[in-house]
Amino acid sequence: MSLTVVFGYLATLLWTLKISLSSSRTLPVNNFVGLIQYERLFDNERWLLSLNNLAIYGVLFILACVIIGFLLAVFIDQNVTGEGVLRTIFLYPYAMSFVATGLVWQWMLTPGVGIQEGIRQLGFKDFQFNWIVDQDMVIYTVVIATVWQASGLVMAMLLAGLRGIDDDIWKAARMDGIPTWRVYLSIIIPMLAPSFATVFLLLATAVVKLFDAVEAMTQGGPGTASEVPAKFIMDHLFGRANLSLASAGAIMMLLPVLALLIPYAYARARKGKR
Amino acid sequence: MRTNTKRIWTPARIGIYAFLLTAAAFFLLPLYIMLVTSFKSMEEIRLGNIFALPMHMTVEPWRQAWSTACTGVACEGISSGFWNSVAITLPSTLLAIFLGALNGYALSFWRPRGSQLLFAILLAGAFIPVQVMMFPLVRVLAVLNIFSTLPGIVLVHVIFGMPIMTLLFRNYYLGIPQELFHAARIDGGGFFRIFVQLMLPMSLPMIVVAAIMQVTGVWNDYILGLVFAGREHLPMTAQLNNVINTTTGTRMYNVNMAATILTALLPLAIYFISGRWFVRGIAAGAVKG
C-alpha cells in the first residue's frame, strides 16, 4: 500500500543517483565513472547561470511574498469593511496555474502591446518597461508574475496566524501605551514564528521547483538569460539526451530541499518530545 | 491592531483603505486585462490601449480559442485539451483520495510496524523536485507499457498526490476517538469493513477538502502532463502553452487571452464556489507539512 509509494520514491531516487554517476546519454548505462558528471555540470556556463538566476529569484520571491503577504494580512486584520471581498481578490491568483499566470504576464509585459504601450498612449511617450526582453532584467519579471500568484497564499496563512493571537495581548499593549508598529515588530512577529517558518518552507520548495512559469513566460530567454535549474534538467533529460548530466543536476536540486527539510523536521521532532 | 471602537475616518483608516484598494487593483489588473482583451478584435488590439474597454464586443476570439486555435500541429482549439484534462483529473482525484484515506486510516488506527518511518519518507517525498524521480518513472511506465497513456499519467498523479492526501486523512482520523474504532472491532469488523462502513462516511468533510486540493493541483499541472501524458492526452495547460508559445506569424492576443481564461476557469470556479473550503484545504495541506 503506502509501501509501494515509498518504494516508488526511494527506488527512483537511488536510481537517479546511480545514473548521475554513470556516463549515460540517451539510454541509461550501468558503468561507474565517479563524479565526472558533477564536474562537467559545474563547468557548464548554462548551469552556473541557472544557479545564479535561482539565487536572485529565490531571495526576491521569498522576501516579496512574505512582506506583501504580511502587510496584506495586517491591513485586512484592521476590522475593515469588505474583508471577504478583499481576501477573495488577493487569493484568487493562487487558484490559477503557473502556466496561465506566466502567459498573462508575458503578454502584459511585452513592450509593443502591453503595459508599456498602454502607458505611452496615456501621454507618457518615453515610458519604458521592457524588462522581459532585457537579458539583465528578465528574471525580475518572473519574480513579479509569481509573487502576484503566490503572495495571497502567504496572506491567508499569516491572517490565520494573526487571528489566533489572544486579544489580551493587544489590550495589555494598549494599556502600556506601546505604539502599534512596535507591538507588531517585537511581539506579534515573534509569536507568528511557526507560521513564518511554514510559509518559508513552502515558498522555498516552490523556488527549487520553478519551471512552469519560466517556460510559459520567457521559455528561458532571451537567449538563456532566464534559465533555471529545473528547466536545465528538463532540457538535458528530454531535448538534449544527456541523461547522466541531467541526473546530476536533479541530485543537486535535492540538496537545498534536504538542507531545509532536515532542520525543520528536527525542530518539529524536538518540539514533539517536550 | 484590532480596535472595537466605531469606524471613524481618521487619517490612519484612510491610509489602510488606500493601501488595500491599491493592492486590490494590482491583483485584479491581469484578470481585467485578460477579460477586456478577449472581447476585442485584433485591429482594436493593435491600435488600442491595453487598459481600454472593447469598443466593439466580439465573442469570436472565444470561439476560436475553443475550437480552431492551433496547438502545435493540430488546429482544433483547446477543447480537446479540456476533455483530456477532465479525463486525467477525474480518476486521479478519485484514486488519490481513496488511497490517501486508506493510508491515513491504516496509519492512525492499525499502525503497522515501521509505519512512522514510512510516513516520514512519504512526507519528505512531497518536497522532492519531480525531476529527481522523473526519468526512472518514465522507464518504469515504459516497461509497464503505459507510458504516454491515460492510465500512465493518472498513476503518476496518484503517486505525486499521495503524500498530501495521506497526511490530510491521517490528521483527520487522529481526531476521531479510538473507542469508536475499538467498538467496531469488537463488533467483528475487519480492516476493510470498518474502513468502508464507518470511516469513509465519517470523512466527508475531509474528502471535500482533499478533492478541492487534488482537482486544482492536477488541473493546473503542466510538467507531469507534458512528460507523461503523451500527445494524445496532453492536458489543457500544455496545449495552452503550445497555442501561445509556438504560433508563427502574428500573435492572436485576443484568442490567447480567451484560451488562458478557459484554462483557468475550472480552478477559479472551484475557488469562488468553495471559498472557505479552498482556504481550509490549502492551509490543512500546507500548515501541518
Coordinates of C-alpha atoms in Angstrom, one line a residue:
Chain A
M1 CA 0.0 0.0 0.0
S2 CA 1.9 3.1 1.2
L3 CA 4.9 0.8 0.9
T4 CA 4.7 0.8 -2.9
V5 CA 4.7 4.6 -2.9
V6 CA 7.7 4.6 -0.6
F7 CA 9.5 2.2 -2.9
G8 CA 8.4 4.5 -5.8
Y9 CA 10.0 7.4 -4.1
L10 CA 13.1 5.8 -2.6
A11 CA 14.0 3.5 -5.5
T12 CA 13.6 6.2 -8.2
L13 CA 15.8 8.5 -6.1
L14 CA 18.5 5.9 -5.8
W15 CA 18.2 5.1 -9.5
T16 CA 18.8 8.8 -10.4
L17 CA 21.7 8.9 -8.1
K18 CA 23.2 5.9 -9.7
I19 CA 22.7 7.3 -13.2
S20 CA 24.3 10.5 -12.2
L21 CA 27.5 8.6 -11.5
S22 CA 27.5 6.9 -14.9
S23 CA 28.1 8.1 -18.5
S24 CA 24.6 7.6 -19.8
R25 CA 23.5 9.7 -22.7
T26 CA 20.2 8.8 -24.5
L27 CA 19.8 5.5 -22.7
P28 CA 20.9 4.6 -19.2
V29 CA 24.1 2.6 -19.0
N30 CA 25.4 0.8 -15.9
N31 CA 29.1 1.9 -15.8
F32 CA 30.5 3.9 -13.0
V33 CA 32.5 6.9 -13.8
G34 CA 32.6 8.7 -10.4
L35 CA 31.9 12.3 -10.1
I36 CA 32.7 13.3 -13.6
Q37 CA 29.2 14.4 -14.4
Y38 CA 29.2 16.8 -11.4
E39 CA 32.5 18.3 -12.6
R40 CA 31.0 18.8 -16.0
L41 CA 27.9 20.3 -14.5
F42 CA 29.9 22.9 -12.7
D43 CA 32.0 23.7 -15.7
N44 CA 28.8 24.3 -17.6
E45 CA 28.1 28.0 -18.1
R46 CA 24.3 27.4 -18.5
W47 CA 24.1 25.5 -15.3
L48 CA 26.0 28.2 -13.4
L49 CA 23.8 30.9 -14.9
S50 CA 20.7 28.9 -13.9
L51 CA 22.0 28.6 -10.3
N52 CA 22.7 32.3 -10.3
N53 CA 19.2 33.1 -11.5
L54 CA 17.7 30.8 -9.0
A55 CA 19.5 32.6 -6.2
I56 CA 18.4 36.0 -7.3
Y57 CA 14.9 34.8 -7.9
G58 CA 14.7 32.8 -4.7
V59 CA 15.7 35.7 -2.4
L60 CA 13.5 38.3 -4.1
F61 CA 10.5 36.0 -4.5
I62 CA 10.5 34.9 -0.8
L63 CA 11.1 38.3 0.5
A64 CA 8.5 39.9 -1.7
C65 CA 5.9 37.3 -0.9
V66 CA 6.5 37.4 2.8
I67 CA 6.5 41.2 3.0
I68 CA 3.5 41.7 0.8
G69 CA 1.6 38.8 2.3
F70 CA 2.3 40.0 5.8
L71 CA 1.3 43.6 5.1
L72 CA -1.9 42.4 3.4
A73 CA -2.7 40.2 6.4
V74 CA -2.1 43.0 8.9
F75 CA -4.1 45.6 7.0
I76 CA -7.0 43.2 6.4
D77 CA -6.9 42.4 10.1
Q78 CA -7.9 46.1 11.0
N79 CA -11.6 45.5 11.1
V80 CA -12.1 46.7 7.5
T81 CA -15.4 46.7 5.6
G82 CA -15.5 44.2 2.7
E83 CA -12.9 41.9 4.2
G84 CA -14.3 38.9 2.5
V85 CA -14.2 40.5 -0.9
L86 CA -10.6 41.7 -0.4
R87 CA -9.5 38.3 0.8
T88 CA -11.0 36.7 -2.3
I89 CA -9.3 39.2 -4.6
F90 CA -5.9 38.7 -3.0
L91 CA -6.1 34.9 -3.1
Y92 CA -7.7 34.2 -6.5
P93 CA -4.4 34.2 -8.4
Y94 CA -3.3 31.2 -6.3
A95 CA -6.0 29.1 -8.0
M96 CA -4.5 29.8 -11.4
S97 CA -1.8 27.6 -12.8
F98 CA 1.8 28.9 -13.2
V99 CA 1.3 28.5 -17.0
A100 CA -1.7 30.7 -17.1
T101 CA 0.0 33.2 -14.8
G102 CA 3.1 33.2 -16.9
L103 CA 1.2 33.7 -20.1
V104 CA -0.9 36.6 -18.9
W105 CA 2.2 38.4 -17.5
Q106 CA 4.2 37.7 -20.6
W107 CA 1.6 39.5 -22.6
M108 CA 1.2 42.4 -20.3
L109 CA 4.9 42.9 -20.2
T110 CA 5.5 42.6 -24.0
P111 CA 6.7 46.1 -24.9
G112 CA 4.8 46.7 -28.2
V113 CA 1.3 45.9 -26.9
G114 CA 1.4 45.6 -23.1
I115 CA 1.6 47.9 -20.2
Q116 CA 4.5 50.0 -21.7
E117 CA 2.4 50.8 -24.8
G118 CA -0.7 51.4 -22.7
I119 CA 1.0 54.0 -20.5
R120 CA 2.6 55.6 -23.5
Q121 CA -0.8 56.1 -25.0
L122 CA -1.9 57.8 -21.9
G123 CA 0.6 60.5 -22.8
F124 CA 3.9 59.4 -21.2
K125 CA 5.7 59.0 -24.5
D126 CA 9.1 58.0 -23.1
F127 CA 7.8 55.5 -20.6
Q128 CA 9.9 52.4 -20.6
F129 CA 9.1 49.0 -19.1
N130 CA 10.8 46.4 -21.3
W131 CA 12.3 44.1 -18.7
I132 CA 11.0 40.9 -20.3
V133 CA 13.2 41.4 -23.4
D134 CA 16.2 42.7 -21.4
Q135 CA 18.7 40.0 -20.6
D136 CA 19.7 41.7 -17.3
M137 CA 16.2 42.3 -16.1
V138 CA 14.1 39.3 -17.4
I139 CA 14.5 37.3 -14.2
Y140 CA 12.8 40.1 -12.3
T141 CA 9.7 39.8 -14.5
V142 CA 9.4 36.2 -13.4
V143 CA 9.5 37.4 -9.8
I144 CA 6.7 39.9 -10.4
A145 CA 4.4 37.3 -12.0
T146 CA 5.0 34.6 -9.4
V147 CA 4.7 37.0 -6.5
W148 CA 1.4 38.0 -7.9
Q149 CA 0.4 34.4 -7.9
A150 CA 1.6 33.3 -4.5
S151 CA 1.5 36.2 -2.1
G152 CA -2.2 35.7 -1.5
L153 CA -1.4 32.3 0.0
V154 CA 1.0 33.9 2.4
M155 CA -1.6 36.4 3.4
A156 CA -4.2 33.6 4.0
M157 CA -1.8 31.7 6.2
L158 CA -0.5 34.7 8.2
L159 CA -4.0 36.0 8.6
A160 CA -5.0 32.7 10.2
G161 CA -2.0 33.1 12.5
L162 CA -2.9 36.7 13.4
R163 CA -6.5 35.6 14.2
G164 CA -5.1 33.0 16.6
I165 CA -3.4 35.7 18.8
D166 CA -5.1 36.4 22.0
D167 CA -6.9 39.8 22.3
D168 CA -5.5 40.2 25.8
I169 CA -2.1 40.9 24.3
W170 CA -3.5 43.8 22.4
K171 CA -5.3 45.1 25.5
A172 CA -2.1 44.9 27.6
A173 CA 0.0 46.6 24.9
R174 CA -2.6 49.4 24.6
M175 CA -2.7 49.9 28.4
D176 CA 1.1 50.3 28.4
G177 CA 0.8 52.8 25.6
I178 CA 3.1 50.9 23.2
P179 CA 2.8 52.1 19.6
T180 CA 1.1 49.6 17.3
W181 CA 4.1 49.1 15.0
R182 CA 6.2 48.3 18.0
V183 CA 3.7 45.7 19.1
Y184 CA 3.8 44.0 15.7
L185 CA 7.6 44.2 15.5
S186 CA 8.5 42.9 19.0
I187 CA 5.5 40.8 20.0
I188 CA 3.3 39.7 17.1
I189 CA 6.0 38.8 14.6
P190 CA 7.9 36.6 17.0
M191 CA 4.7 35.0 18.0
L192 CA 4.0 34.2 14.4
A193 CA 7.3 32.5 14.0
P194 CA 5.9 29.0 13.3
S195 CA 3.6 30.4 10.6
F196 CA 6.5 32.2 9.1
A197 CA 8.6 29.0 9.1
T198 CA 5.9 27.1 7.3
V199 CA 5.4 29.8 4.8
F200 CA 9.2 30.0 4.2
L201 CA 9.4 26.2 3.7
L202 CA 6.6 26.3 1.2
L203 CA 7.9 29.2 -0.8
A204 CA 11.5 27.7 -0.8
T205 CA 10.3 24.5 -2.3
A206 CA 8.4 26.4 -4.9
V207 CA 11.6 28.2 -5.7
V208 CA 13.5 25.0 -6.3
K209 CA 10.7 23.6 -8.4
L210 CA 10.3 26.8 -10.5
F211 CA 9.7 25.6 -14.1
D212 CA 6.2 26.2 -15.5
A213 CA 6.2 29.9 -15.1
V214 CA 9.5 30.4 -16.8
E215 CA 8.6 28.0 -19.6
A216 CA 5.3 29.9 -20.2
M217 CA 6.7 33.4 -19.7
T218 CA 10.1 33.5 -21.3
Q219 CA 11.0 30.0 -22.3
G220 CA 14.3 30.6 -20.6
G221 CA 15.1 33.6 -22.9
P222 CA 16.0 36.0 -24.2
G223 CA 18.9 33.6 -25.1
T224 CA 19.4 31.7 -21.9
A225 CA 19.0 34.7 -19.7
S226 CA 16.2 33.3 -17.6
E227 CA 17.4 29.7 -17.4
V228 CA 16.6 27.9 -14.1
P229 CA 17.9 24.5 -12.9
A230 CA 14.6 22.7 -13.3
K231 CA 14.5 23.8 -16.9
F232 CA 18.1 22.9 -17.5
I233 CA 17.4 19.4 -16.2
M234 CA 14.3 19.0 -18.4
D235 CA 16.2 20.2 -21.5
H236 CA 19.0 17.8 -21.0
L237 CA 16.7 14.9 -20.0
F238 CA 14.4 15.1 -23.0
G239 CA 15.8 17.5 -25.5
R240 CA 19.5 17.0 -25.5
A241 CA 19.7 13.3 -24.5
N242 CA 22.2 13.8 -21.7
L243 CA 20.7 11.6 -19.0
S244 CA 23.6 11.5 -16.6
L245 CA 24.3 15.2 -16.6
A246 CA 20.6 15.9 -16.1
S247 CA 20.5 13.3 -13.2
A248 CA 23.5 15.0 -11.6
G249 CA 21.6 18.3 -11.8
A250 CA 18.5 16.7 -10.3
I251 CA 20.5 15.4 -7.4
M252 CA 22.0 18.9 -6.9
M253 CA 18.4 20.2 -6.7
L254 CA 17.7 17.7 -4.0
L255 CA 20.4 19.2 -1.7
P256 CA 18.8 22.6 -0.9
V257 CA 15.5 20.8 -0.2
L258 CA 17.1 18.4 2.2
A259 CA 19.1 21.3 3.8
L260 CA 15.7 23.0 4.5
L261 CA 13.7 19.9 5.4
I262 CA 16.1 18.2 7.9
P263 CA 16.4 21.2 10.3
Y264 CA 12.6 21.7 10.1
A265 CA 11.9 18.0 10.8
Y266 CA 14.4 18.1 13.6
A267 CA 12.8 21.2 15.2
R268 CA 9.4 19.6 15.0
A269 CA 10.6 16.3 16.4
R270 CA 12.2 18.1 19.4
K271 CA 9.1 20.2 19.9
G272 CA 7.1 16.9 19.9
K273 CA 9.2 15.4 22.7
R274 CA 8.8 18.3 25.1
Chain B
M1 CA -4.5 46.5 15.9
R2 CA -8.0 45.3 16.4
T3 CA -10.0 48.1 17.9
N4 CA -13.6 47.8 18.9
T5 CA -14.1 51.5 18.5
K6 CA -16.6 52.7 16.0
R7 CA -15.4 53.3 12.4
I8 CA -14.2 56.9 12.3
W9 CA -12.5 58.3 9.2
T10 CA -9.1 59.0 10.8
P11 CA -6.1 59.5 8.5
A12 CA -4.9 56.1 9.6
R13 CA -8.0 54.4 8.4
I14 CA -7.9 56.3 5.1
G15 CA -4.3 55.0 4.7
I16 CA -5.4 51.5 5.4
Y17 CA -8.1 51.6 2.8
A18 CA -5.8 53.4 0.3
F19 CA -3.3 50.6 0.7
L20 CA -5.8 47.8 0.4
L21 CA -7.5 49.3 -2.6
T22 CA -4.2 49.8 -4.4
A23 CA -3.2 46.3 -3.7
A24 CA -6.6 45.0 -4.9
A25 CA -6.2 47.0 -8.1
F26 CA -2.8 45.3 -8.6
F27 CA -4.2 41.9 -8.0
L28 CA -7.2 42.5 -10.3
L29 CA -5.3 44.1 -13.2
P30 CA -4.3 40.9 -15.0
L31 CA -7.8 39.5 -14.8
Y32 CA -9.3 42.8 -16.1
I33 CA -6.8 42.9 -19.0
M34 CA -7.4 39.3 -19.8
L35 CA -11.2 39.8 -19.9
V36 CA -11.2 43.0 -22.0
T37 CA -8.6 41.7 -24.4
S38 CA -10.6 38.5 -25.0
F39 CA -13.5 40.5 -26.3
K40 CA -11.6 42.8 -28.7
S41 CA -10.8 42.3 -32.3
M42 CA -7.2 42.1 -33.4
E43 CA -7.4 45.6 -35.2
E44 CA -8.6 47.1 -32.0
I45 CA -5.7 45.5 -30.0
R46 CA -3.1 46.7 -32.5
L47 CA -4.3 50.2 -32.4
G48 CA -5.8 50.5 -28.9
N49 CA -4.8 50.8 -25.4
I50 CA -4.3 47.6 -23.3
F51 CA -6.4 49.1 -20.5
A52 CA -9.3 50.3 -22.6
L53 CA -12.7 48.6 -22.7
P54 CA -13.5 46.9 -26.0
M55 CA -15.3 49.3 -28.4
H56 CA -17.0 46.5 -30.4
M57 CA -17.5 43.5 -28.3
T58 CA -16.9 40.2 -30.0
V59 CA -17.1 36.6 -28.8
E60 CA -15.2 35.4 -31.9
P61 CA -11.9 35.0 -30.0
W62 CA -13.6 32.7 -27.5
R63 CA -15.0 30.6 -30.3
Q64 CA -11.6 30.4 -32.0
A65 CA -9.8 29.6 -28.7
W66 CA -12.2 26.8 -28.0
S67 CA -12.4 25.2 -31.5
T68 CA -9.9 26.4 -34.1
A69 CA -6.8 27.7 -32.4
C70 CA -3.6 25.8 -33.4
T71 CA -2.0 23.8 -30.6
G72 CA 1.3 22.8 -32.2
V73 CA 0.3 20.7 -35.3
A74 CA -3.4 20.4 -34.9
C75 CA -5.8 23.3 -35.2
E76 CA -8.8 22.2 -33.3
G77 CA -8.7 24.6 -30.4
I78 CA -8.1 23.7 -26.8
S79 CA -11.5 21.9 -26.4
S80 CA -9.7 18.5 -26.8
G81 CA -7.3 19.6 -24.1
F82 CA -10.2 20.4 -21.9
W83 CA -11.6 16.9 -22.2
N84 CA -8.2 15.4 -21.8
S85 CA -7.8 17.3 -18.5
V86 CA -11.2 16.1 -17.4
A87 CA -10.2 12.5 -18.3
I88 CA -7.0 12.9 -16.3
T89 CA -8.3 14.8 -13.3
L90 CA -11.3 12.7 -12.6
P91 CA -9.7 9.3 -12.0
S92 CA -6.6 10.9 -10.5
T93 CA -8.7 12.6 -7.9
L94 CA -10.9 9.6 -7.0
L95 CA -8.0 7.2 -6.8
A96 CA -5.7 9.5 -4.8
I97 CA -8.5 10.3 -2.3
F98 CA -9.4 6.6 -1.9
L99 CA -5.8 5.6 -1.4
G100 CA -5.0 8.6 0.8
A101 CA -7.9 7.8 3.0
L102 CA -6.9 4.1 3.2
N103 CA -3.3 5.1 4.1
G104 CA -4.5 7.6 6.6
Y105 CA -6.8 5.0 8.2
A106 CA -4.1 2.4 8.4
L107 CA -1.6 4.8 9.8
S108 CA -3.9 6.2 12.5
F109 CA -5.7 3.1 13.6
W110 CA -3.8 0.0 12.7
R111 CA -0.3 1.4 13.0
P112 CA 1.7 -1.4 11.3
R113 CA 5.4 -1.8 12.2
G114 CA 7.6 0.8 10.7
S115 CA 4.7 2.9 9.7
Q116 CA 6.2 6.1 11.3
L117 CA 9.3 5.8 9.2
L118 CA 7.3 5.1 6.0
F119 CA 5.1 8.1 6.8
A120 CA 8.1 10.4 7.3
I121 CA 9.7 9.3 4.0
L122 CA 6.3 9.8 2.2
L123 CA 6.1 13.3 3.6
A124 CA 9.6 14.1 2.5
G125 CA 8.5 12.9 -0.9
A126 CA 6.1 15.9 -1.1
F127 CA 9.1 18.3 -1.2
I128 CA 11.4 16.4 -3.6
P129 CA 11.7 18.1 -7.0
V130 CA 9.9 15.9 -9.5
Q131 CA 12.9 15.9 -11.8
V132 CA 14.7 13.6 -9.4
M133 CA 12.0 10.9 -9.9
M134 CA 11.0 11.7 -13.4
F135 CA 13.2 9.6 -15.6
P136 CA 13.1 6.5 -13.6
L137 CA 9.3 6.8 -13.7
V138 CA 9.4 7.2 -17.4
R139 CA 11.3 3.9 -17.6
V140 CA 9.0 2.1 -15.2
L141 CA 5.9 3.2 -17.1
A142 CA 7.6 2.2 -20.4
V143 CA 8.3 -1.3 -19.1
L144 CA 4.7 -1.5 -17.9
N145 CA 3.6 -0.3 -21.3
I146 CA 1.6 2.6 -20.1
F147 CA 3.9 5.5 -20.9
S148 CA 2.1 8.2 -22.8
T149 CA -1.3 6.7 -22.0
L150 CA -4.1 7.9 -19.8
P151 CA -3.5 5.2 -17.1
G152 CA 0.1 6.3 -17.1
I153 CA -0.5 9.9 -16.4
V154 CA -3.2 9.1 -13.8
L155 CA -0.8 6.7 -12.0
V156 CA 1.9 9.5 -11.9
H157 CA -0.6 12.0 -10.5
V158 CA -1.7 9.5 -7.9
I159 CA 1.9 8.9 -6.8
F160 CA 2.7 12.6 -6.5
G161 CA -0.6 13.4 -4.8
M162 CA -0.2 10.6 -2.3
P163 CA 1.9 12.4 0.4
I164 CA -0.6 15.3 0.9
M165 CA -3.7 13.0 0.7
T166 CA -2.3 10.6 3.2
L167 CA -1.3 13.5 5.5
L168 CA -4.8 15.1 5.3
F169 CA -6.6 11.9 6.2
R170 CA -4.1 10.8 8.8
N171 CA -4.5 14.0 10.7
Y172 CA -8.3 13.9 10.3
Y173 CA -8.5 10.3 11.6
L174 CA -6.3 11.1 14.6
G175 CA -9.1 13.4 15.8
I176 CA -11.6 10.5 15.8
P177 CA -11.9 8.8 19.1
Q178 CA -10.1 5.4 19.2
E179 CA -13.0 3.9 21.2
L180 CA -15.2 4.1 18.1
F181 CA -12.7 2.0 16.3
H182 CA -12.4 -0.5 19.1
A183 CA -16.1 -0.9 19.4
A184 CA -16.3 -1.6 15.7
R185 CA -13.6 -4.3 16.1
I186 CA -15.4 -5.9 19.0
D187 CA -18.5 -6.0 16.7
G188 CA -16.4 -8.1 14.4
G189 CA -15.5 -5.5 11.7
G190 CA -12.5 -6.3 9.6
F191 CA -9.9 -3.9 8.1
F192 CA -11.9 -3.1 5.0
R193 CA -15.4 -3.3 6.5
I194 CA -14.6 -0.7 9.2
F195 CA -13.0 1.5 6.6
V196 CA -15.9 1.4 4.1
Q197 CA -18.8 1.4 6.5
L198 CA -17.5 3.5 9.3
M199 CA -14.5 5.7 8.3
L200 CA -15.4 6.7 4.8
P201 CA -18.9 8.1 5.7
M202 CA -17.4 9.9 8.6
S203 CA -14.7 11.6 6.5
L204 CA -17.0 13.5 4.2
P205 CA -15.7 17.0 5.2
M206 CA -12.1 15.8 4.6
I207 CA -13.0 14.3 1.3
V208 CA -14.3 17.6 0.1
V209 CA -11.1 19.4 1.1
A210 CA -8.9 16.7 -0.4
A211 CA -11.0 16.8 -3.6
I212 CA -10.5 20.6 -4.0
M213 CA -6.8 20.3 -3.5
Q214 CA -6.3 17.4 -5.8
V215 CA -8.6 18.7 -8.6
T216 CA -6.9 22.1 -8.7
G217 CA -3.4 20.5 -8.4
V218 CA -3.9 18.1 -11.2
W219 CA -5.8 20.6 -13.4
N220 CA -3.0 23.2 -13.0
D221 CA -0.2 20.7 -13.5
Y222 CA 2.0 21.3 -16.5
I223 CA 5.3 19.4 -16.2
L224 CA 3.9 16.0 -15.5
G225 CA 1.3 16.2 -18.3
L226 CA 3.9 17.3 -20.7
V227 CA 6.2 14.4 -20.0
F228 CA 3.8 11.5 -19.1
A229 CA 0.5 12.1 -20.9
G230 CA 1.7 11.8 -24.5
R231 CA 0.5 13.8 -27.5
E232 CA -3.0 12.1 -27.4
H233 CA -3.8 13.1 -23.9
L234 CA -2.0 16.4 -23.5
P235 CA -3.7 18.4 -20.7
M236 CA -5.2 21.8 -21.3
T237 CA -2.3 23.7 -19.6
A238 CA 0.2 22.1 -22.0
Q239 CA -2.0 22.8 -25.0
L240 CA -2.4 26.4 -23.9
N241 CA 1.3 26.9 -23.7
N242 CA 1.6 25.5 -27.2
V243 CA -1.1 27.8 -28.6
I244 CA 0.7 30.8 -27.3
N245 CA 4.3 30.0 -27.5
T246 CA 4.7 28.0 -30.7
T247 CA 2.5 30.0 -33.1
T248 CA 4.3 31.5 -36.0
G249 CA 3.2 34.8 -37.6
T250 CA 1.1 37.3 -35.9
R251 CA 0.1 36.6 -32.4
M252 CA -3.6 36.4 -31.8
Y253 CA -3.6 38.1 -28.4
N254 CA -7.4 38.1 -28.1
V255 CA -7.6 34.3 -28.8
N256 CA -4.7 33.7 -26.4
M257 CA -6.3 35.5 -23.6
A258 CA -9.6 33.7 -24.2
A259 CA -7.8 30.4 -24.1
T260 CA -6.0 31.4 -20.9
I261 CA -9.3 32.2 -19.2
L262 CA -10.8 29.0 -20.4
T263 CA -7.9 27.0 -18.9
A264 CA -8.1 28.9 -15.6
L265 CA -11.9 28.7 -15.5
L266 CA -12.3 25.4 -13.6
P267 CA -9.9 26.1 -10.7
L268 CA -11.2 29.6 -10.5
A269 CA -14.8 28.4 -10.3
I270 CA -13.8 25.9 -7.6
Y271 CA -12.1 28.7 -5.7
F272 CA -15.0 31.1 -5.9
I273 CA -17.7 28.5 -5.2
S274 CA -15.9 26.7 -2.4
G275 CA -14.4 29.8 -0.8
R276 CA -13.6 28.9 2.8
W277 CA -13.1 25.2 2.0
F278 CA -10.5 26.1 -0.5
V279 CA -8.5 28.1 2.1
R280 CA -9.0 25.4 4.6
G281 CA -7.7 22.8 2.1
I282 CA -4.5 24.6 1.3
A283 CA -4.0 25.5 4.9
A284 CA -4.5 21.9 6.1
G285 CA -2.2 20.6 3.3
A286 CA 0.4 23.3 4.0
V287 CA 0.5 24.1 7.7
K288 CA 1.0 20.6 9.0
G289 CA 3.5 19.6 6.4

